Amino acid sequence: MFARASAAVFLPQCGQVRNMATLKDITIRLKSVKNIQKITKSMKMVAAAKYSRAERALKPARVYGTGALSLYEKADIKAPEDKNKHLIIGVSSDRGLCGAIHSSVAKAIKSEIAKLAGAGKEVMVVNIGDKLRGLLYRTHGQHILINCKEVGRKPPTFTDASIIATELLDSGYEFDQGTIIYNRFRSVISYKTDEKPLYSMDTVASSENMGIYDDIDADVLRNYQEFALVNIIYYGLKESTTSEQSARMTAMDSASKNASEMIDKLTLTFNRTRQAVITKELIEIISGAAAL
């Protein structure tokens, strides 16, 4: 009882203290949002510059991919149904803050793994980009063959694609058919998760339609397959990089607009709260003067 009585007697009147604390909290929050807006605007400008360079470099890079795939299309190469080893190359990067760029590729890879594993095929994945590894490692870690990091910090080059292809060829994994999954650039505000086929040298050599090419021997075909693999990886890296920069630019623009709306709301709340505090203080002063 004594504790209750003392609590009732010494209960502080903290209504105005709460208002003052609220003003301080709003001021801190307002300053924080303004700083974040400065960061998002700067990131948008940087992404816009990188996007402009990536788009200019994409047009000549597309020739590599279409040229490498033309033989598969004209020869109508298809992997036999009894082949069980399938390789998936997922193209992503190490950097975030770019919307659903990474998750869309991971979602497509998970769907492909589920479909192929359900058909009784062996599936292995090559991750290009640490973000993709983080999305797949917990649930599909047993399917990961190679992880490639340090992707996305600089514009991809043909040398980078050659290193990835060499690492894959030196891994000793002999696949029958493969798929490269990447984000294909469509416009500054649009991209699409796409895939292109990959075939092993044995699959290409055993194709019925390859007989029309009389001068292709085993060495020439092996060299072409290695070169085609590098070209397709390079093509996927360029497409994915352009899509990533455009998505980051769009995401930072949206973040800047959301920060502006939040700043307006916080400024309005701050003004209303300050006006309420001033009004309350004036009422107390007038009431005190009237009592005297």
Tab-separated table of C-alpha atoms in Angstrom:
chain	number	residue	atom	x	y	z
A	1	MET	CA	0.000	0.000	0.000
A	2	PHE	CA	2.818	2.357	0.820
A	3	ALA	CA	4.345	1.696	-2.579
A	4	ARG	CA	1.076	2.516	-4.287
A	5	ALA	CA	0.589	5.688	-2.274
A	6	SER	CA	4.108	6.913	-2.938
A	7	ALA	CA	3.724	6.159	-6.633
A	8	ALA	CA	0.520	8.188	-6.703
A	9	VAL	CA	2.101	11.121	-4.863
A	10	PHE	CA	5.335	11.325	-6.830
A	11	LEU	CA	3.964	10.596	-10.300
A	12	PRO	CA	5.597	13.242	-12.521
A	13	GLN	CA	3.623	15.455	-14.882
A	14	CYS	CA	5.425	14.647	-18.123
A	15	GLY	CA	2.935	15.709	-20.791
A	16	GLN	CA	5.102	18.540	-22.068
A	17	VAL	CA	8.234	16.423	-21.745
A	18	ARG	CA	6.693	13.896	-24.102
A	19	ASN	CA	5.870	16.626	-26.603
A	20	MET	CA	9.395	17.999	-26.471
A	21	ALA	CA	10.811	14.500	-26.886
A	22	THR	CA	8.522	13.972	-29.840
A	23	LEU	CA	9.815	17.132	-31.488
A	24	LYS	CA	13.359	15.978	-30.929
A	25	ASP	CA	12.599	12.543	-32.347
A	26	ILE	CA	10.958	14.044	-35.418
A	27	THR	CA	13.942	16.345	-35.954
A	28	ILE	CA	16.368	13.418	-35.780
A	29	ARG	CA	14.208	11.341	-38.113
A	30	LEU	CA	13.872	14.242	-40.550
A	31	LYS	CA	17.619	14.749	-40.640
A	32	SER	CA	18.171	11.027	-41.184
A	33	VAL	CA	15.732	10.843	-44.098
A	34	LYS	CA	17.330	13.886	-45.737
A	35	ASN	CA	20.748	12.261	-45.501
A	36	ILE	CA	19.371	9.061	-47.027
A	37	GLN	CA	17.823	11.080	-49.843
A	38	LYS	CA	21.220	12.614	-50.614
A	39	ILE	CA	22.717	9.115	-50.811
A	40	THR	CA	19.980	7.753	-53.092
A	41	LYS	CA	20.261	10.743	-55.426
A	42	SER	CA	24.022	10.279	-55.648
A	43	MET	CA	23.606	6.546	-56.310
A	44	LYS	CA	21.071	7.315	-59.030
A	45	MET	CA	23.531	9.632	-60.769
A	46	VAL	CA	26.325	7.058	-60.556
A	47	ALA	CA	24.027	4.291	-61.832
A	48	ALA	CA	22.891	6.509	-64.713
A	49	ALA	CA	26.492	7.073	-65.802
A	50	LYS	CA	27.301	3.352	-65.555
A	51	TYR	CA	24.101	2.462	-67.383
A	52	SER	CA	24.983	4.764	-70.259
A	53	ARG	CA	28.373	3.078	-70.669
A	54	ALA	CA	26.907	-0.408	-70.298
A	55	GLU	CA	24.232	0.243	-72.931
A	56	ARG	CA	26.827	1.449	-75.434
A	57	ALA	CA	28.950	-1.662	-74.791
A	58	LEU	CA	25.957	-4.011	-75.048
A	59	LYS	CA	25.260	-3.554	-78.760
A	60	PRO	CA	28.640	-4.895	-79.995
A	61	ALA	CA	28.608	-7.612	-77.303
A	62	ARG	CA	25.323	-9.042	-78.596
A	63	VAL	CA	27.128	-10.099	-81.764
A	64	TYR	CA	29.175	-12.574	-79.729
A	65	GLY	CA	26.110	-14.282	-78.300
A	66	THR	CA	24.046	-14.429	-81.501
A	67	GLY	CA	27.040	-15.603	-83.513
A	68	ALA	CA	27.855	-18.395	-81.072
A	69	LEU	CA	24.260	-19.593	-80.946
A	70	SER	CA	23.731	-19.500	-84.719
A	71	LEU	CA	25.387	-22.895	-85.233
A	72	TYR	CA	23.085	-24.523	-82.669
A	73	GLU	CA	20.029	-22.999	-84.330
A	74	LYS	CA	20.955	-23.764	-87.939
A	75	ALA	CA	22.106	-27.284	-87.179
A	76	ASP	CA	19.012	-27.836	-85.004
A	77	ILE	CA	21.071	-29.438	-82.250
A	78	LYS	CA	19.113	-31.160	-79.501
A	79	ALA	CA	20.347	-33.157	-76.550
A	80	PRO	CA	19.209	-36.807	-76.434
A	81	GLU	CA	16.538	-37.608	-73.895
A	82	ASP	CA	18.618	-40.324	-72.250
A	83	LYS	CA	21.325	-37.855	-71.179
A	84	ASN	CA	21.105	-37.061	-67.479
A	85	LYS	CA	23.750	-34.425	-66.712
A	86	HIS	CA	22.507	-30.843	-66.924
A	87	LEU	CA	24.451	-27.656	-66.165
A	88	ILE	CA	22.913	-24.305	-65.241
A	89	ILE	CA	24.926	-21.070	-65.342
A	90	GLY	CA	23.266	-18.237	-63.424
A	91	VAL	CA	24.478	-14.698	-64.159
A	92	SER	CA	24.177	-12.131	-61.388
A	93	SER	CA	26.603	-9.861	-59.485
A	94	ASP	CA	27.932	-9.005	-56.025
A	95	ARG	CA	26.021	-5.742	-55.567
A	96	GLY	CA	22.480	-5.097	-54.381
A	97	LEU	CA	19.989	-2.208	-54.272
A	98	CYS	CA	18.756	-3.009	-57.768
A	99	GLY	CA	15.246	-4.378	-57.342
A	100	ALA	CA	14.507	-7.994	-58.227
A	101	ILE	CA	17.514	-8.488	-60.507
A	102	HIS	CA	19.079	-11.231	-58.408
A	103	SER	CA	15.921	-12.841	-57.048
A	104	SER	CA	14.413	-13.267	-60.526
A	105	VAL	CA	17.451	-15.254	-61.700
A	106	ALA	CA	17.446	-17.307	-58.485
A	107	LYS	CA	13.741	-18.031	-58.886
A	108	ALA	CA	14.246	-19.237	-62.462
A	109	ILE	CA	17.145	-21.457	-61.393
A	110	LYS	CA	15.140	-22.991	-58.545
A	111	SER	CA	12.268	-23.721	-60.911
A	112	GLU	CA	14.626	-25.313	-63.446
A	113	ILE	CA	16.295	-27.440	-60.760
A	114	ALA	CA	12.923	-28.670	-59.494
A	115	LYS	CA	11.797	-29.580	-63.023
A	116	LEU	CA	15.004	-31.392	-63.979
A	117	ALA	CA	15.436	-33.135	-60.627
A	118	GLY	CA	11.836	-34.334	-60.868
A	119	ALA	CA	12.709	-35.899	-64.223
A	120	GLY	CA	15.576	-37.801	-62.599
A	121	LYS	CA	18.421	-35.726	-64.025
A	122	GLU	CA	21.607	-34.613	-62.309
A	123	VAL	CA	21.770	-30.812	-62.049
A	124	MET	CA	24.784	-28.663	-61.173
A	125	VAL	CA	24.872	-24.868	-60.964
A	126	VAL	CA	27.590	-22.302	-61.652
A	127	ASN	CA	26.909	-19.070	-59.739
A	128	ILE	CA	28.286	-15.896	-61.298
A	129	GLY	CA	27.893	-13.335	-58.528
A	130	ASP	CA	27.885	-13.581	-54.745
A	131	LYS	CA	24.274	-12.389	-54.422
A	132	LEU	CA	23.096	-15.422	-56.359
A	133	ARG	CA	25.143	-17.728	-54.154
A	134	GLY	CA	23.500	-16.250	-51.062
A	135	LEU	CA	20.033	-16.903	-52.498
A	136	LEU	CA	20.743	-20.511	-53.504
A	137	TYR	CA	23.221	-21.830	-50.956
A	138	ARG	CA	20.799	-22.549	-48.107
A	139	THR	CA	18.204	-24.462	-50.133
A	140	HIS	CA	20.186	-25.758	-53.131
A	141	GLY	CA	23.741	-25.898	-51.835
A	142	GLN	CA	24.202	-29.498	-52.955
A	143	HIS	CA	23.732	-28.445	-56.594
A	144	ILE	CA	26.375	-25.696	-56.598
A	145	LEU	CA	29.491	-26.561	-58.603
A	146	ILE	CA	31.380	-23.239	-58.860
A	147	ASN	CA	30.972	-19.827	-57.204
A	148	CYS	CA	32.372	-16.769	-58.994
A	149	LYS	CA	32.839	-13.590	-56.933
A	150	GLU	CA	34.021	-10.051	-57.644
A	151	VAL	CA	31.401	-9.607	-60.353
A	152	GLY	CA	29.685	-6.277	-60.966
A	153	ARG	CA	32.239	-3.928	-59.439
A	154	LYS	CA	33.731	-3.220	-62.853
A	155	PRO	CA	32.274	-3.619	-66.360
A	156	PRO	CA	32.647	-7.255	-67.476
A	157	THR	CA	35.250	-8.033	-70.095
A	158	PHE	CA	35.917	-10.921	-72.444
A	159	THR	CA	38.798	-11.898	-70.150
A	160	ASP	CA	36.373	-12.317	-67.234
A	161	ALA	CA	34.198	-14.622	-69.334
A	162	SER	CA	37.305	-16.587	-70.382
A	163	ILE	CA	38.325	-17.092	-66.741
A	164	ILE	CA	34.848	-18.371	-65.835
A	165	ALA	CA	34.766	-20.730	-68.832
A	166	THR	CA	38.275	-22.024	-68.050
A	167	GLU	CA	37.278	-22.685	-64.450
A	168	LEU	CA	34.257	-24.630	-65.659
A	169	LEU	CA	36.241	-26.686	-68.173
A	170	ASP	CA	38.947	-27.420	-65.580
A	171	SER	CA	36.391	-28.553	-63.004
A	172	GLY	CA	36.093	-31.914	-64.738
A	173	TYR	CA	32.294	-31.886	-64.792
A	174	GLU	CA	31.171	-33.334	-68.129
A	175	PHE	CA	27.647	-32.152	-68.808
A	176	ASP	CA	25.448	-33.233	-71.685
A	177	GLN	CA	23.278	-30.133	-71.930
A	178	GLY	CA	23.253	-26.797	-70.202
A	179	THR	CA	21.367	-23.540	-69.771
A	180	ILE	CA	22.586	-20.038	-69.055
A	181	ILE	CA	20.044	-17.905	-67.189
A	182	TYR	CA	20.452	-14.130	-67.153
A	183	ASN	CA	18.483	-10.882	-67.281
A	184	ARG	CA	18.011	-9.687	-70.847
A	185	PHE	CA	17.913	-5.920	-71.221
A	186	ARG	CA	14.822	-4.563	-72.964
A	187	SER	CA	14.605	-0.872	-72.033
A	188	VAL	CA	15.650	1.501	-69.292
A	189	ILE	CA	12.657	0.444	-67.184
A	190	SER	CA	12.252	-3.139	-68.351
A	191	TYR	CA	14.212	-6.386	-68.393
A	192	LYS	CA	13.312	-10.035	-68.751
A	193	THR	CA	14.841	-13.158	-67.234
A	194	ASP	CA	15.881	-15.225	-70.235
A	195	GLU	CA	17.838	-18.411	-70.926
A	196	LYS	CA	19.998	-19.761	-73.727
A	197	PRO	CA	21.047	-23.378	-74.392
A	198	LEU	CA	24.498	-24.867	-73.952
A	199	TYR	CA	25.701	-28.175	-75.401
A	200	SER	CA	28.709	-30.367	-74.778
A	201	MET	CA	31.111	-31.287	-77.549
A	202	ASP	CA	29.858	-34.885	-77.626
A	203	THR	CA	26.272	-33.711	-78.012
A	204	VAL	CA	27.183	-31.394	-80.896
A	205	ALA	CA	29.412	-33.997	-82.590
A	206	SER	CA	26.748	-36.698	-82.430
A	207	SER	CA	24.052	-34.479	-83.904
A	208	GLU	CA	22.624	-35.733	-87.207
A	209	ASN	CA	22.689	-32.330	-88.875
A	210	MET	CA	26.397	-31.760	-88.213
A	211	GLY	CA	27.168	-34.000	-91.185
A	212	ILE	CA	26.530	-31.101	-93.582
A	213	TYR	CA	29.746	-29.468	-92.354
A	214	ASP	CA	32.412	-31.590	-94.043
A	215	ASP	CA	35.515	-29.754	-92.849
A	216	ILE	CA	34.829	-29.860	-89.109
A	217	ASP	CA	37.073	-32.334	-87.329
A	218	ALA	CA	37.331	-33.050	-83.600
A	219	ASP	CA	39.959	-30.381	-82.858
A	220	VAL	CA	38.099	-27.655	-84.728
A	221	LEU	CA	34.840	-28.591	-83.017
A	222	ARG	CA	36.448	-28.597	-79.576
A	223	ASN	CA	37.995	-25.175	-80.161
A	224	TYR	CA	34.705	-23.843	-81.438
A	225	GLN	CA	32.819	-25.185	-78.412
A	226	GLU	CA	35.253	-23.574	-76.001
A	227	PHE	CA	35.080	-20.282	-77.883
A	228	ALA	CA	31.277	-20.469	-78.080
A	229	LEU	CA	31.059	-21.074	-74.325
A	230	VAL	CA	33.132	-17.951	-73.625
A	231	ASN	CA	31.040	-15.906	-76.076
A	232	ILE	CA	27.732	-16.944	-74.522
A	233	ILE	CA	28.977	-16.223	-70.984
A	234	TYR	CA	30.289	-12.837	-72.114
A	235	TYR	CA	26.956	-12.090	-73.775
A	236	GLY	CA	25.076	-12.999	-70.581
A	237	LEU	CA	27.404	-10.847	-68.453
A	238	LYS	CA	26.858	-7.794	-70.663
A	239	GLU	CA	23.087	-8.221	-70.772
A	240	SER	CA	22.906	-8.746	-67.007
A	241	THR	CA	25.139	-5.749	-66.243
A	242	THR	CA	23.047	-3.388	-68.365
A	243	SER	CA	19.837	-4.676	-66.789
A	244	GLU	CA	21.326	-4.291	-63.312
A	245	GLN	CA	22.421	-0.679	-63.816
A	246	SER	CA	19.067	0.326	-65.293
A	247	ALA	CA	17.229	-1.404	-62.431
A	248	ARG	CA	19.470	0.290	-59.853
A	249	MET	CA	18.874	3.669	-61.450
A	250	THR	CA	15.104	3.086	-61.355
A	251	ALA	CA	15.225	1.801	-57.764
A	252	MET	CA	17.238	4.795	-56.539
A	253	ASP	CA	14.872	7.173	-58.323
A	254	SER	CA	11.907	5.553	-56.568
A	255	ALA	CA	13.758	5.674	-53.242
A	256	SER	CA	14.462	9.385	-53.697
A	257	LYS	CA	10.794	10.078	-54.441
A	258	ASN	CA	9.707	8.071	-51.389
A	259	ALA	CA	12.188	10.017	-49.257
A	260	SER	CA	10.729	13.293	-50.541
A	261	GLU	CA	7.223	12.178	-49.579
A	262	MET	CA	8.429	11.101	-46.148
A	263	ILE	CA	10.207	14.445	-45.656
A	264	ASP	CA	7.000	16.309	-46.479
A	265	LYS	CA	4.997	14.196	-44.016
A	266	LEU	CA	7.585	14.558	-41.250
A	267	THR	CA	7.816	18.315	-41.820
A	268	LEU	CA	4.039	18.618	-41.545
A	269	THR	CA	4.010	16.491	-38.384
A	270	PHE	CA	6.839	18.551	-36.890
A	271	ASN	CA	5.027	21.843	-37.573
A	272	ARG	CA	1.774	20.552	-36.113
A	273	THR	CA	3.486	19.192	-33.016
A	274	ARG	CA	5.438	22.415	-32.476
A	275	GLN	CA	2.283	24.473	-32.883
A	276	ALA	CA	0.520	22.273	-30.324
A	277	VAL	CA	3.358	22.739	-27.820
A	278	ILE	CA	3.341	26.516	-28.308
A	279	THR	CA	-0.427	26.658	-27.908
A	280	LYS	CA	-0.279	24.625	-24.720
A	281	GLU	CA	2.410	26.859	-23.238
A	282	LEU	CA	0.403	29.968	-24.076
A	283	ILE	CA	-2.680	28.475	-22.392
A	284	GLU	CA	-0.654	27.711	-19.256
A	285	ILE	CA	0.761	31.260	-19.160
A	286	ILE	CA	-2.663	32.850	-19.609
A	287	SER	CA	-4.232	30.543	-17.021
A	288	GLY	CA	-1.477	31.401	-14.533
A	289	ALA	CA	-1.905	35.122	-15.116
A	290	ALA	CA	-5.670	34.851	-14.673
A	291	ALA	CA	-5.210	32.975	-11.377
A	292	LEU	CA	-3.048	35.766	-9.998
